[in-house]
N, CA, C and O of each residue as an XYZ file, in Angstrom:
916
protein
N       0.634     -1.094      0.042
C       0.016     -0.145     -0.055
C       0.772      1.404      0.098
O       1.476      1.771      1.039
N       0.474      2.028     -0.882
C       1.340      3.184     -0.608
C       0.543      4.540      0.268
O      -0.663      4.734      0.426
N       1.682      5.329      0.728
C       1.241      6.121      1.814
C       0.038      6.968      1.435
O      -0.824      7.409      2.195
N       0.133      7.102      0.227
C      -1.097      8.218     -0.076
C      -2.696      7.579     -0.146
O      -3.791      8.136     -0.228
N      -2.304      6.208     -0.078
C      -3.718      5.422     -0.325
C      -4.259      5.271      1.174
O      -5.341      4.694      1.284
N      -3.595      5.750      2.416
C      -3.929      5.546      3.525
C      -5.097      6.750      3.859
O      -5.111      7.889      3.394
N      -6.062      6.145      4.800
C      -7.039      7.410      5.361
C      -6.080      8.284      5.695
O      -4.882      8.054      5.857
N      -6.762      9.477      5.809
C      -6.252     10.770      6.160
C      -5.873     10.633      7.760
O      -4.793     10.945      8.261
N      -7.082     10.062      8.474
C      -6.622      9.734      9.838
C      -5.630      8.750     10.167
O      -5.327      8.697     11.359
N      -5.015      7.902      9.324
C      -3.897      7.261      9.485
C      -2.623      7.596      9.199
O      -1.639      6.938      9.537
N      -2.615      8.750      8.495
C      -1.373      9.447      8.226
C      -0.902     10.037      9.733
O      -1.589     10.424     10.678
N       0.662      9.936      9.550
C       1.129     10.041     11.038
C       1.065     11.713     11.472
O       0.864     12.080     12.630
N       1.247     12.521     10.465
C       1.374     13.887     10.865
C      -0.380     14.274     11.467
O      -0.645     14.742     12.574
N      -1.144     14.002     10.637
C      -2.491     14.154     10.878
C      -3.096     13.640     12.142
O      -3.790     14.253     12.954
N      -2.713     12.435     12.154
C      -2.884     11.618     13.387
C      -2.548     12.340     14.711
O      -3.323     12.534     15.648
N      -1.149     12.730     14.610
C      -0.873     13.474     15.868
C      -1.484     14.507     16.168
O      -1.686     14.705     17.366
N      -1.950     15.451     15.215
C      -2.678     16.926     15.264
C      -4.079     16.255     15.936
O      -4.544     16.739     16.968
N      -4.641     15.230     15.337
C      -5.957     15.021     15.893
C      -6.017     14.249     17.246
O      -6.860     14.512     18.105
N      -5.118     13.331     17.373
C      -5.078     12.530     18.517
C      -3.842     12.798     19.868
O      -3.954     12.501     21.058
N      -2.844     13.370     19.246
C      -1.796     13.842     20.076
C      -0.636     12.651     20.123
O      -0.836     11.456     19.903
N       0.356     13.145     20.393
C       1.782     12.150     20.234
C       1.572     10.892     20.622
O       1.942      9.957     19.911
N       0.910     10.688     21.876
C       0.784      9.499     22.478
C       0.102      8.296     21.743
O       0.288      7.103     21.982
N      -0.768      8.875     20.750
C      -1.726      7.661     19.968
C      -0.632      7.175     19.073
O      -0.622      5.969     18.828
N       0.395      8.023     18.490
C       1.383      7.342     17.470
C       1.966      6.330     18.086
O       2.120      6.260     19.306
N       2.449      5.188     16.965
C       3.439      3.930     17.358
C       4.945      4.646     17.346
O       5.158      5.807     16.998
N       5.722      3.898     17.704
C       7.183      4.210     17.306
C       7.425      4.369     15.963
O       8.063      5.363     15.617
N       7.053      3.608     15.163
C       6.889      3.729     13.838
C       6.638      5.062     12.907
O       7.288      5.669     12.055
N       5.197      5.206     13.597
C       4.562      6.716     13.031
C       5.634      7.868     13.585
O       6.188      8.629     12.792
N       5.831      7.913     14.765
C       6.922      8.924     15.143
C       8.307      9.096     14.766
O       9.002     10.079     15.023
N       8.718      7.843     14.006
C       9.871      8.203     13.118
C       9.633      8.647     11.865
O      10.462      9.362     11.302
N       8.520      8.296     11.295
C       8.104      8.425     10.089
C       8.039      9.855      9.868
O       8.639     10.399      8.941
N       7.164     10.604     10.887
C       7.322     12.029     11.008
C       8.783     12.634     10.751
O       9.055     13.446      9.867
N       9.603     12.133     11.609
C      11.085     12.580     11.381
C      11.735     12.597      9.901
O      12.481     13.409      9.352
N      11.181     11.424      9.488
C      12.209     10.881      8.275
C      11.449     12.011      7.021
O      12.090     12.660      6.194
N      10.187     12.004      7.153
C       9.255     13.125      6.219
C       8.774     12.166      5.011
O       7.600     11.849      4.817
N       9.709     11.819      4.351
C       9.427     10.962      3.038
C      10.218      9.915      3.008
O      11.283      9.862      3.622
N       9.667      8.831      2.152
C      10.344      7.493      1.930
C      11.526      7.291      0.867
O      12.275      8.265      0.787
N      11.770      6.423      0.204
C      12.783      6.158     -0.925
C      11.927      5.559     -1.938
O      10.790      5.111     -1.793
N      12.676      5.623     -3.033
C      12.155      5.114     -4.425
C      11.661      3.543     -4.088
O      12.470      2.656     -3.816
N      10.456      3.372     -4.138
C       9.921      2.137     -3.978
C       9.316      1.525     -2.569
O       8.653      0.496     -2.442
N       9.822      2.645     -1.338
C       9.211      2.522     -0.279
C       8.713      3.563      0.284
O       9.288      4.651      0.308
N       7.471      3.305      0.848
C       6.825      4.529      1.506
C       7.513      4.795      2.968
O       8.195      3.933      3.523
N       7.252      6.099      3.532
C       7.907      6.382      4.794
C       7.878      5.513      5.926
O       8.814      5.231      6.674
N       6.010      4.893      5.987
C       5.970      3.898      6.929
C       6.892      2.886      7.138
O       7.452      2.736      8.224
N       7.115      2.085      6.043
C       7.751      1.077      5.812
C       9.301      1.257      6.090
O      10.038      0.442      6.644
N       9.649      2.556      5.561
C      10.831      2.733      5.935
C      11.331      2.839      7.463
O      12.292      2.247      7.955
N      10.552      3.629      8.019
C      10.467      3.838      9.602
C      10.440      2.597     10.218
O      10.790      2.499     11.394
N      10.003      1.463      9.465
C       9.750      0.304     10.336
C      11.091     -0.495      9.908
O      11.386     -1.500     10.556
N      11.740     -0.164      9.059
C      13.051     -0.799      8.655
C      14.157     -0.137      9.790
O      14.862     -0.862     10.491
N      14.189      1.417      9.854
C      14.830      2.066     10.550
C      14.942      1.433     11.928
O      16.054      1.162     12.381
N      13.757      1.173     12.652
C      13.627      0.648     13.940
C      14.214     -0.636     13.772
O      15.114     -0.765     14.602
N      14.076     -1.741     12.980
C      14.556     -2.838     13.031
C      16.003     -2.810     12.761
O      16.598     -3.858     13.011
N      16.773     -1.702     12.246
C      18.222     -1.571     12.415
C      18.567     -1.462     13.878
O      19.640     -1.941     14.245
N      17.893     -0.970     14.616
C      18.158     -0.690     15.863
C      17.708     -1.856     16.844
O      17.292     -1.564     17.965
N      17.773     -2.895     16.511
C      17.392     -4.113     17.053
C      15.919     -4.112     17.469
O      15.567     -4.841     18.396
N      15.092     -3.374     16.865
C      13.589     -3.048     17.020
C      13.422     -2.143     18.527
O      12.275     -2.024     18.959
N      14.251     -1.689     19.092
C      14.374     -0.809     20.090
C      14.646      0.742     20.043
O      15.634      1.219     19.485
N      13.774      1.410     20.615
C      14.194      3.137     20.441
C      15.771      3.307     21.275
O      16.613      4.112     20.876
N      15.942      2.594     22.231
C      17.176      2.634     23.246
C      18.293      2.418     22.220
O      19.182      3.268     22.162
N      18.328      1.292     21.359
C      19.404      0.993     20.715
C      19.702      2.034     19.610
O      20.819      2.510     19.406
N      18.472      2.363     18.855
C      18.611      3.249     17.882
C      19.007      4.953     18.480
O      19.688      5.757     17.844
N      18.545      5.139     19.483
C      19.120      6.202     20.046
C      20.494      6.410     20.329
O      20.915      7.564     20.416
N      21.248      5.431     20.485
C      22.524      5.456     20.641
C      23.313      5.218     19.467
O      24.510      4.947     19.565
N      22.699      5.307     18.317
C      23.226      5.144     17.115
C      23.802      6.645     16.632
O      22.916      7.489     16.502
N      24.930      7.009     16.398
C      25.276      8.030     15.735
C      24.885      8.505     14.254
O      24.711      7.670     13.366
N      24.764      9.790     14.042
C      24.484     10.159     12.492
C      25.075      9.585     11.206
O      24.627      9.434     10.069
N      26.470      9.267     11.911
C      27.324      8.657     10.528
C      26.885      7.236     10.395
O      26.896      6.691      9.291
N      26.406      6.464     11.738
C      25.907      4.921     11.394
C      24.796      5.232     10.981
O      24.637      4.523      9.987
N      23.755      5.966     11.141
C      22.589      5.912     10.659
C      22.686      6.122      9.018
O      21.880      5.509      8.319
N      23.402      6.750      8.572
C      23.709      7.159      7.162
C      24.089      5.846      6.414
O      24.106      6.042      5.199
N      24.391      4.604      6.756
C      24.658      3.728      6.525
C      23.457      2.736      6.148
O      23.569      1.729      5.448
N      22.386      3.176      6.696
C      21.227      2.385      6.678
C      20.492      3.050      5.090
O      20.474      4.256      4.845
N      19.944      2.009      4.173
C      19.734      2.087      3.020
C      18.503      3.270      3.130
O      17.507      3.181      3.847
N      18.837      4.360      2.255
C      17.511      5.457      1.942
C      17.878      6.390      3.413
O      17.034      7.265      3.609
N      18.817      6.343      4.290
C      19.144      7.295      5.185
C      20.043      8.130      4.723
O      21.131      7.588      4.532
N      19.978      9.640      4.383
C      20.980     10.298      3.917
C      21.430     11.287      5.280
O      21.020     11.162      6.434
N      22.307     12.201      4.802
C      22.838     13.010      5.935
C      21.581     13.689      6.668
O      21.429     13.524      7.878
N      20.728     14.419      5.945
C      19.268     15.295      6.398
C      18.557     14.434      7.199
O      18.042     14.877      8.225
N      18.416     12.982      6.824
C      17.313     12.171      7.721
C      18.294     11.957      9.045
O      17.826     12.233     10.149
N      19.643     11.471      8.934
C      20.138     10.805      9.933
C      20.418     12.286     11.069
O      20.428     11.979     12.261
N      20.586     13.467     10.819
C      20.917     14.248     11.645
C      19.455     14.625     12.030
O      19.382     14.868     13.234
N      18.500     14.723     11.500
C      17.239     14.675     12.159
C      16.769     13.637     13.126
O      16.080     13.862     14.121
N      17.141     12.672     12.793
C      16.636     11.397     13.900
C      17.853     11.621     15.368
O      17.575     11.520     16.563
N      19.156     11.933     14.765
C      19.963     12.117     15.973
C      19.488     13.179     16.766
O      19.507     13.028     17.987
N      19.030     14.313     16.240
C      19.006     15.349     17.009
C      17.764     15.305     17.801
O      17.675     15.884     18.884
N      16.677     14.534     17.204
C      15.436     14.405     17.955
C      15.782     13.347     19.273
O      15.072     13.423     20.275
N      16.662     12.577     19.224
C      17.052     11.486     20.301
C      17.953     12.432     21.216
O      17.637     12.500     22.404
N      18.763     12.974     20.883
C      19.557     13.963     21.872
C      18.705     14.965     22.400
O      18.915     15.358     23.548
N      17.780     15.434     21.735
C      16.642     16.370     22.599
C      15.988     15.576     23.661
O      15.966     16.072     24.788
N      15.501     14.528     23.487
C      14.638     13.631     24.376
C      15.811     13.446     25.527
O      15.604     13.676     26.719
N      16.964     13.036     25.036
C      18.140     12.787     26.150
C      18.171     13.887     26.999
O      18.215     13.736     28.220
N      18.148     15.246     26.336
C      18.406     16.238     27.183
C      17.254     16.436     28.419
O      17.340     16.453     29.647
N      16.331     16.551     27.625
C      15.015     16.866     28.511
C      14.821     15.559     29.499
O      13.942     15.755     30.338
N      15.432     14.311     29.576
C      15.279     13.256     30.389
C      16.339     13.829     31.657
O      16.019     13.809     32.846
N      17.479     14.267     31.203
C      18.529     14.645     32.315
C      17.921     15.883     33.038
O      17.879     16.052     34.256
N      17.467     16.700     32.088
C      16.764     18.060     33.014
C      15.969     17.640     34.052
O      16.045     18.199     35.146
N      15.082     16.567     33.816
C      14.005     16.105     34.429
C      14.571     15.308     35.786
O      14.020     15.370     36.885
N      15.723     14.584     35.502
C      16.239     13.825     36.822
C      17.232     14.651     37.351
O      17.685     14.166     38.389
N      17.715     15.654     37.054
C      19.143     16.200     37.787
C      18.785     17.459     38.326
O      18.776     18.529     37.718
N      18.409     17.196     39.850
C      18.339     18.166     40.697
C      20.077     18.382     41.159
O      20.610     17.621     41.967
N      20.755     19.444     40.553
C      22.166     19.592     40.952
C      22.372     19.937     42.358
O      23.522     19.838     42.787
N      21.323     20.375     43.243
C      21.854     20.878     44.520
C      21.455     19.586     45.551
O      21.651     19.645     46.765
N      20.963     18.609     44.980
C      20.719     17.323     45.859
C      21.846     16.772     46.357
O      22.913     16.932     45.763
N      21.759     16.012     47.576
C      22.919     15.576     48.509
C      23.086     14.118     47.822
O      22.122     13.364     47.690
N      24.277     13.821     47.435
C      24.443     12.469     47.058
C      24.818     11.407     48.035
O      25.949     10.925     48.105
N      23.826     11.074     48.772
C      23.866      9.970     49.849
C      23.579      8.452     49.751
O      23.220      7.714     50.669
N      23.822      8.110     48.374
C      23.432      6.963     47.982
C      23.959      6.704     46.589
O      23.969      7.621     45.768
N      24.495      5.227     46.220
C      24.644      4.977     44.820
C      23.570      5.075     44.123
O      23.706      5.544     42.993
N      22.337      4.712     44.526
C      21.030      4.757     43.717
C      20.591      6.462     43.420
O      19.843      6.764     42.490
N      21.137      7.404     44.289
C      20.745      8.531     43.817
C      21.679      9.073     42.789
O      21.294     10.015     42.098
N      23.039      8.498     42.597
C      24.043      8.972     41.603
C      23.338      8.169     40.539
O      23.261      8.789     39.478
N      22.784      6.928     40.522
C      22.326      6.194     39.418
C      21.139      7.164     38.846
O      21.000      7.578     37.695
N      20.458      7.361     39.810
C      19.320      8.652     39.272
C      19.666      9.597     38.489
O      19.131      9.819     37.402
N      20.750     10.341     39.062
C      20.950     11.478     38.494
C      22.006     11.291     37.045
O      22.226     12.213     36.259
N      22.475     10.132     36.940
C      23.318     10.014     35.745
C      22.848      9.079     34.848
O      23.128      9.305     33.671
N      22.142      7.988     35.117
C      21.386      7.166     34.030
C      20.813      7.862     32.923
O      21.150      7.487     31.800
N      19.950      8.875     33.046
C      19.614      8.997     31.640
C      20.643      9.892     30.892
O      20.129     10.593     30.021
N      21.875     10.007     31.034
C      22.677     10.405     30.351
C      23.283      9.550     29.622
O      23.648      9.798     28.473
N      23.476      8.323     30.278
C      24.329      7.135     29.864
C      23.408      6.049     29.337
O      24.006      5.288     28.577
N      22.058      5.740     29.527
C      21.751      4.289     29.238
C      21.654      4.140     27.482
O      21.500      3.057     26.917
N      21.756      5.213     26.910
C      21.413      4.814     25.488
C      22.902      5.124     24.605
O      22.917      5.174     23.375
N      23.911      5.285     25.310
C      25.188      5.189     24.628
C      25.766      3.861     24.154
O      25.715      2.769     24.720
N      26.243      4.145     23.164
C      26.765      3.073     22.417
C      28.563      3.028     22.430
O      29.349      2.459     21.672
N      28.769      3.833     23.558
C      30.244      4.036     23.726
C      30.551      4.209     25.378
O      29.569      4.244     26.121
N      31.565      4.291     25.816
C      31.820      4.521     27.105
C      32.072      6.123     27.359
O      32.693      6.853     26.587
N      31.469      6.519     28.589
C      31.941      7.982     28.974
C      32.415      8.032     30.218
O      31.880      7.227     30.980
N      33.427      8.864     30.777
C      33.634      8.948     32.144
C      33.334     10.197     32.630
O      33.739     11.184     32.018
N      32.509     10.340     33.912
C      31.996     11.481     34.346
C      32.554     11.811     35.964
O      33.078     10.909     36.617
N      32.430     12.801     36.364
C      32.634     13.060     37.743
C      31.591     13.884     38.245
O      31.259     14.866     37.581
N      31.011     13.622     39.347
C      30.051     14.560     40.353
C      31.073     15.305     41.470
O      31.675     14.619     42.296
N      31.193     16.550     41.426
C      31.947     17.260     42.408
C      30.831     17.943     43.201
O      29.818     18.556     42.864
N      31.481     17.558     44.589
C      30.425     17.835     45.965
C      31.128     18.687     46.702
O      32.359     18.676     46.677
N      30.378     19.586     47.499
C      30.980     20.294     48.635
C      31.279     19.428     49.852
O      31.333     18.201     49.777
N      31.496     20.210     51.131
C      31.412     19.228     52.162
C      30.333     18.541     52.744
O      30.389     17.563     53.489
N      29.160     19.260     52.259
C      28.092     18.508     52.733
C      27.351     17.511     51.815
O      26.280     16.942     52.028
N      28.146     17.435     50.775
C      28.121     16.297     49.757
C      26.935     16.599     48.671
O      26.353     15.717     48.041
N      26.715     17.810     48.579
C      25.644     18.383     47.650
C      26.324     18.663     46.360
O      27.487     19.067     46.357
N      25.659     18.470     45.270
C      26.265     18.419     43.966
C      26.607     19.922     43.718
O      25.822     20.843     43.942
N      28.031     20.077     43.166
C      28.434     21.208     43.007
C      28.322     21.244     41.250
O      27.971     22.228     40.601
N      28.622     20.224     40.824
C      28.367     20.118     39.211
C      28.659     18.855     38.814
O      29.106     18.068     39.649
N      28.474     18.494     37.608
C      28.710     17.147     37.144
C      29.525     17.416     35.847
O      29.221     18.310     35.056
N      30.709     16.476     35.667
C      31.598     17.138     34.452
C      32.070     15.984     33.656
O      32.737     15.127     34.235
N      31.774     15.845     32.255
C      32.437     14.659     31.599
C      33.619     14.870     31.211
O      33.886     15.866     30.538
N      34.532     13.978     31.563
C      35.897     13.759     31.474
C      36.558     13.314     30.256
O      37.613     13.738     29.784
N      35.585     12.151     29.690
C      36.003     11.732     28.510
C      35.179     10.920     27.754
O      34.354     10.235     28.358
N      35.257     10.851     26.274
C      34.406      9.880     25.788
C      35.072      9.052     24.955
O      35.727      9.543     24.036
N      35.009      7.567     25.155
C      35.792      6.485     24.630
C      35.233      5.801     23.552
O      34.528      6.363     22.715
N      35.585      4.307     23.523
C      35.059      3.341     22.598
C      33.970      2.431     23.232
O      33.582      2.637     24.382
N      33.428      1.302     22.376
C      32.429      0.477     22.937
C      32.745     -0.169     24.196
O      31.830     -0.590     24.903
N      34.109     -0.297     24.579
C      34.646     -0.932     25.673
C      35.720     -0.634     26.755
O      36.147     -1.375     27.640
N      36.098      0.873     26.397
C      36.791      1.799     27.051
C      36.744      3.243     27.200
O      36.110      3.945     26.412
N      37.576      3.839     28.457
C      37.440      5.489     28.086
C      38.643      5.625     29.108
O      39.047      4.753     29.877
N      39.042      6.685     28.976
C      40.113      7.301     29.739
C      39.648      8.022     30.995
O      38.815      8.924     30.923
N      40.222      7.599     32.227
C      39.964      8.094     33.236
C      41.481      8.970     33.622
O      42.463      8.378     34.070
N      41.457     10.258     33.392
C      42.406     10.965     33.460
C      42.907     11.571     35.004
O      42.338     12.614     35.328
N      43.592     11.195     35.672
C      43.693     11.826     37.087
C      43.839     13.480     37.096
O      43.163     14.243     37.786
N      44.874     13.843     36.175
C      45.356     15.271     36.237
C      44.204     15.816     35.862
O      44.057     16.765     36.632
N      43.107     15.769     34.977
C      42.003     16.508     34.406
C      40.984     16.368     35.686
O      40.322     17.343     36.042
N      40.908     15.307     36.252
C      39.692     15.009     37.211
C      40.174     16.303     38.454
O      39.512     17.225     38.931
N      41.482     15.907     38.665
C      42.016     16.685     40.087
C      42.258     18.483     39.465
O      42.336     19.385     40.299
N      42.326     18.704     38.372
C      42.258     20.181     37.961
C      40.482     20.953     38.018
O      40.149     22.040     38.491
N      39.644     19.909     37.356
C      38.368     20.167     37.523
C      37.868     20.209     38.908
O      36.995     21.056     39.101
N      38.220     19.488     39.917
C      37.978     19.194     41.381
C      38.424     20.562     42.123
O      37.691     21.271     42.812
N      39.643     20.748     41.861
C      39.977     22.009     42.424
C      39.640     23.328     42.148
O      39.846     24.225     42.966
N      39.013     23.560     40.787
C      38.705     24.501     39.902
C      37.324     24.979     40.584
O      37.042     26.171     40.710
N      36.539     23.979     40.988
C      35.288     23.992     41.401
C      35.126     23.922     42.980
O      34.040     23.688     43.512
N      36.435     24.170     43.757
C      36.582     23.836     44.996
C      35.923     22.897     45.645
O      35.302     23.235     46.653
N      35.912     21.624     45.250
C      35.161     20.559     45.488
C      35.877     19.776     46.883
O      37.070     19.851     47.175
N      34.960     19.114     47.549
C      35.623     18.578     48.769
C      35.822     16.995     48.231
O      36.888     16.415     48.440
N      34.930     16.473     47.663
C      34.797     15.228     47.324
C      34.229     15.143     45.926
O      33.724     16.078     45.304
N      34.378     13.916     45.522
C      33.738     13.771     44.037
C      33.408     12.253     43.939
O      34.017     11.394     44.577
N      32.422     12.015     43.109
C      32.073     10.516     42.754
C      32.289     10.368     41.320
O      31.673     11.049     40.499
N      33.436      9.202     40.908
C      33.204      9.016     39.437
C      32.467      8.031     39.053
O      32.141      7.121     39.815
N      32.029      8.121     37.504
C      31.091      7.500     37.201
C      31.293      7.122     35.600
O      31.552      8.014     34.792
N      31.155      5.718     35.193
C      31.201      5.569     33.857
C      30.173      4.464     33.587
O      29.713      3.743     34.472
N      29.890      4.401     32.441
C      29.051      3.386     31.735
C      29.741      2.127     31.227
O      30.954      2.127     31.018
N      28.999      1.081     31.033
C      29.383     -0.131     30.477
C      28.348     -0.381     29.105
O      27.481     -1.228     29.322
N      28.327      0.114     28.010
C      27.126     -0.190     27.000
C      27.002     -1.740     26.679
O      26.108     -2.168     25.948
N      28.022     -2.609     27.313
C      27.880     -4.200     27.118
C      26.715     -4.832     27.878
O      26.251     -5.957     27.688
N      26.308     -3.895     28.796
C      25.093     -4.485     29.808
C      25.647     -4.911     31.034
O      24.818     -4.832     31.941
N      26.378     -5.191     31.269
C      27.370     -5.795     32.664
C      28.061     -4.771     33.121
O      28.947     -4.173     32.511
N      27.556     -4.496     34.498
C      28.160     -3.471     35.646
C      29.105     -3.955     36.150
O      29.601     -3.214     36.999
N      29.695     -5.064     35.992
C      30.925     -5.529     36.960
C      31.829     -4.755     36.668
O      31.567     -4.006     35.727
N      32.995     -4.630     37.216
C      34.174     -3.811     37.192
C      35.259     -4.749     36.526
O      35.398     -5.899     36.943
N      35.972     -4.289     35.566
C      37.190     -4.945     34.954
C      38.275     -4.613     36.059
O      38.187     -3.776     36.957
N      39.385     -5.529     35.756
C      40.605     -5.293     36.240
C      41.272     -3.884     36.007
O      41.912     -3.275     36.865
N      41.037     -3.471     34.766
C      41.267     -2.176     34.795
C      40.802     -0.953     35.307
O      41.389      0.121     35.439
N      39.246     -1.407     35.670
C      38.775     -0.162     36.173
C      38.963     -0.192     37.661
O      38.854      0.919     38.181
N      39.235     -1.251     38.526
C      39.545     -1.272     39.834
C      41.003     -0.624     39.857
O      41.165      0.191     40.766
N      42.072     -0.841     39.030
C      43.142     -0.065     39.158
C      43.208      1.350     39.084
O      43.757      2.108     39.883
N      42.351      1.736     37.633
C      42.311      3.249     37.661
C      41.583      3.854     38.729
O      41.745      5.074     38.743
N      40.866      3.436     39.591
C      40.019      3.823     40.406
C      41.015      4.093     41.932
O      41.122      5.087     42.650
N      41.557      2.907     41.995
C      42.675      2.947     43.010
C      43.782      3.988     43.053
O      44.194      4.589     44.046
N      44.274      4.111     41.524
C      45.108      5.183     41.199
C      44.532      6.647     41.541
O      45.089      7.457     42.282
N      43.505      6.806     40.971
C      42.612      8.051     41.345
C      42.530      8.560     42.747
O      42.792      9.685     43.171
N      41.998      7.208     43.548
C      42.068      7.552     45.005
C      43.029      8.032     45.676
O      42.977      8.891     46.557
N      44.144      7.342     45.162
C      45.468      7.743     45.824
C      45.768      9.152     45.541
O      45.914      9.728     46.619
N      45.960     10.152     44.299
C      46.129     10.866     43.897
C      45.077     12.124     44.117
O      45.394     13.265     43.780
N      43.777     11.810     44.722
C      43.204     12.747     45.159
C      43.410     12.940     46.507
O      43.146     14.091     46.854
N      43.822     12.152     47.459
C      44.246     12.040     48.825
C      45.469     13.348     48.979
O      45.716     14.123     49.903
N      45.907     13.212     47.979
C      47.117     14.339     48.061
C      46.844     15.513     48.078
O      47.626     16.328     48.568
N      45.412     15.946     47.430
C      45.218     17.024     47.584
C      43.863     17.526     48.307
O      43.215     18.543     48.059
N      43.617     16.515     49.283
C      42.639     16.343     50.446
C      41.324     16.214     49.588
O      40.365     16.900     49.941
N      41.222     15.537     48.684
C      39.880     15.500     48.085
C      39.566     14.058     48.276
O      40.392     13.145     48.279
N      38.198     13.951     48.447
C      37.729     12.366     48.743
C      37.046     11.754     47.603
O      36.080     12.342     47.118
N      37.430     10.674     47.139
C      36.651      9.948     46.259
C      35.517      9.191     47.056
O      35.788      8.086     47.527
N      34.393      9.676     47.210
C      33.611      8.848     47.711
C      32.978      7.461     46.883
O      32.297      6.591     47.424
N      33.302      7.486     45.726
C      32.385      6.316     45.158
C      33.025      6.250     44.071
O      33.791      7.183     43.828
N      32.901      5.094     43.057
C      32.851      4.929     41.475
C      31.740      3.999     41.268
O      31.678      2.882     41.781
N      30.769      4.572     40.406
C      29.620      4.014     40.131
C      29.622      3.617     38.635
O      29.537      4.431     37.715
N      29.719      2.408     38.507
C      29.474      1.888     36.793
C      28.236      1.532     36.622
O      27.741      0.579     37.223
N      27.608      2.258     35.786
C      26.047      2.070     34.901
C      26.126      1.486     33.952
O      26.973      1.846     33.133
N      25.290      0.362     33.671
C      25.060     -0.607     32.859
C      23.470     -0.500     32.526
O      22.746     -1.084     33.332
N      22.743      0.259     31.297
C      21.392      0.240     31.125
C      20.736      0.448     32.295
O      20.791      1.596     32.736
N      19.963     -0.586     33.082
C      19.088     -0.382     34.232
C      19.718     -0.833     35.607
O      19.137     -0.750     36.689
N      20.834     -1.263     35.430
C      21.719     -1.549     36.694
C      22.779     -0.915     36.977
O      23.118     -0.085     36.133
N      23.663     -1.060     38.220
C      24.731     -0.249     38.405
C      25.497     -1.310     39.529
O      25.026     -2.308     40.075
N      26.771     -0.737     39.646
C      27.876     -1.256     40.404
C      28.216     -0.089     41.202
O      28.433      1.001     40.673
N      28.276     -0.310     42.651
C      29.086      0.513     43.680
C      30.287      0.037     44.037
O      30.423     -1.125     44.419
N      31.222      0.841     43.953
C      32.752      0.329     44.712
C      32.655      0.621     45.885
O      33.347     -0.027     46.671
N      31.789      1.666     46.395
C      31.836      1.782     48.229
C      31.134      0.774     48.700
O      31.452      0.134     49.703
N      30.025      0.549     47.929
C      28.975     -0.621     48.466
C      29.448     -2.083     48.713
O      29.139     -2.876     49.603
N      30.486     -2.224     47.410
C      31.468     -3.685     47.736
C      32.783     -3.515     48.301
O      33.585     -4.445     48.383
N      33.037     -2.221     48.731
C      34.081     -2.108     49.378
C      35.482     -2.581     48.803
O      36.415     -3.095     49.420
N      35.355     -2.200     47.158
C      36.228     -3.231     46.597
C      37.832     -2.192     46.194
O      38.744     -2.585     45.467
N      37.776     -0.966     46.849
C      39.084     -0.416     46.989
C      39.423     -0.359     48.430
O      38.476     -0.640     49.164
N      40.396     -0.101     48.941
C      41.084      0.197     50.100
C      40.719      1.685     50.630
O      40.688      2.611     49.820
N      40.432      1.908     52.065
C      40.184      3.215     52.499
C      38.993      3.992     51.928
O      38.851      5.171     52.252
N      38.079      3.362     51.047
C      36.887      4.100     50.553
C      36.197      4.299     51.951
O      35.122      4.893     52.029
């Protein structure tokens, strides 16, 4: 069936205007972003193919870069950046909703709530720090590095400089595992111990290192995996 043969009430844009965003399927919402299909394929079928390319989930699709989207048949730079921008706006909205930066970081669960909206759809590792005052309230959160699918850089000098600049008394290290397993690697443990020792030289406490993997997390402090935590 051609898109123009659909009833007006079934057209995605018209359906959104008459019934609201919540009435549309994931495929229909993607079709609105794509606007038009390709030769021989209407925009609804193309949106369905796009969703399948993300293993059928919006989470996987949201983690795909514009460059990777361009490899999909019929998705050129214009469509790719539109889809990527829409997901990035959604991600930022989720971060704003979740992030009360004056909150006291009193548990790994609160760290997870603050940072999971940022990391959950990433297809690569990122290293972040949450800088805290003496009352363990958040001063700011800073991205330290963006890496590959299975590694990122935890740079002690950069972290210490940011902590000193913000006059932080303590910090929490956070990074994600796109693999879905939150368990730390030997390298994660070694880098955490190295950072812990370096921070003590400047009288800055490393309160925790939280690894986030999709909907779960691992807390070094809870597991007492490093000395003197």
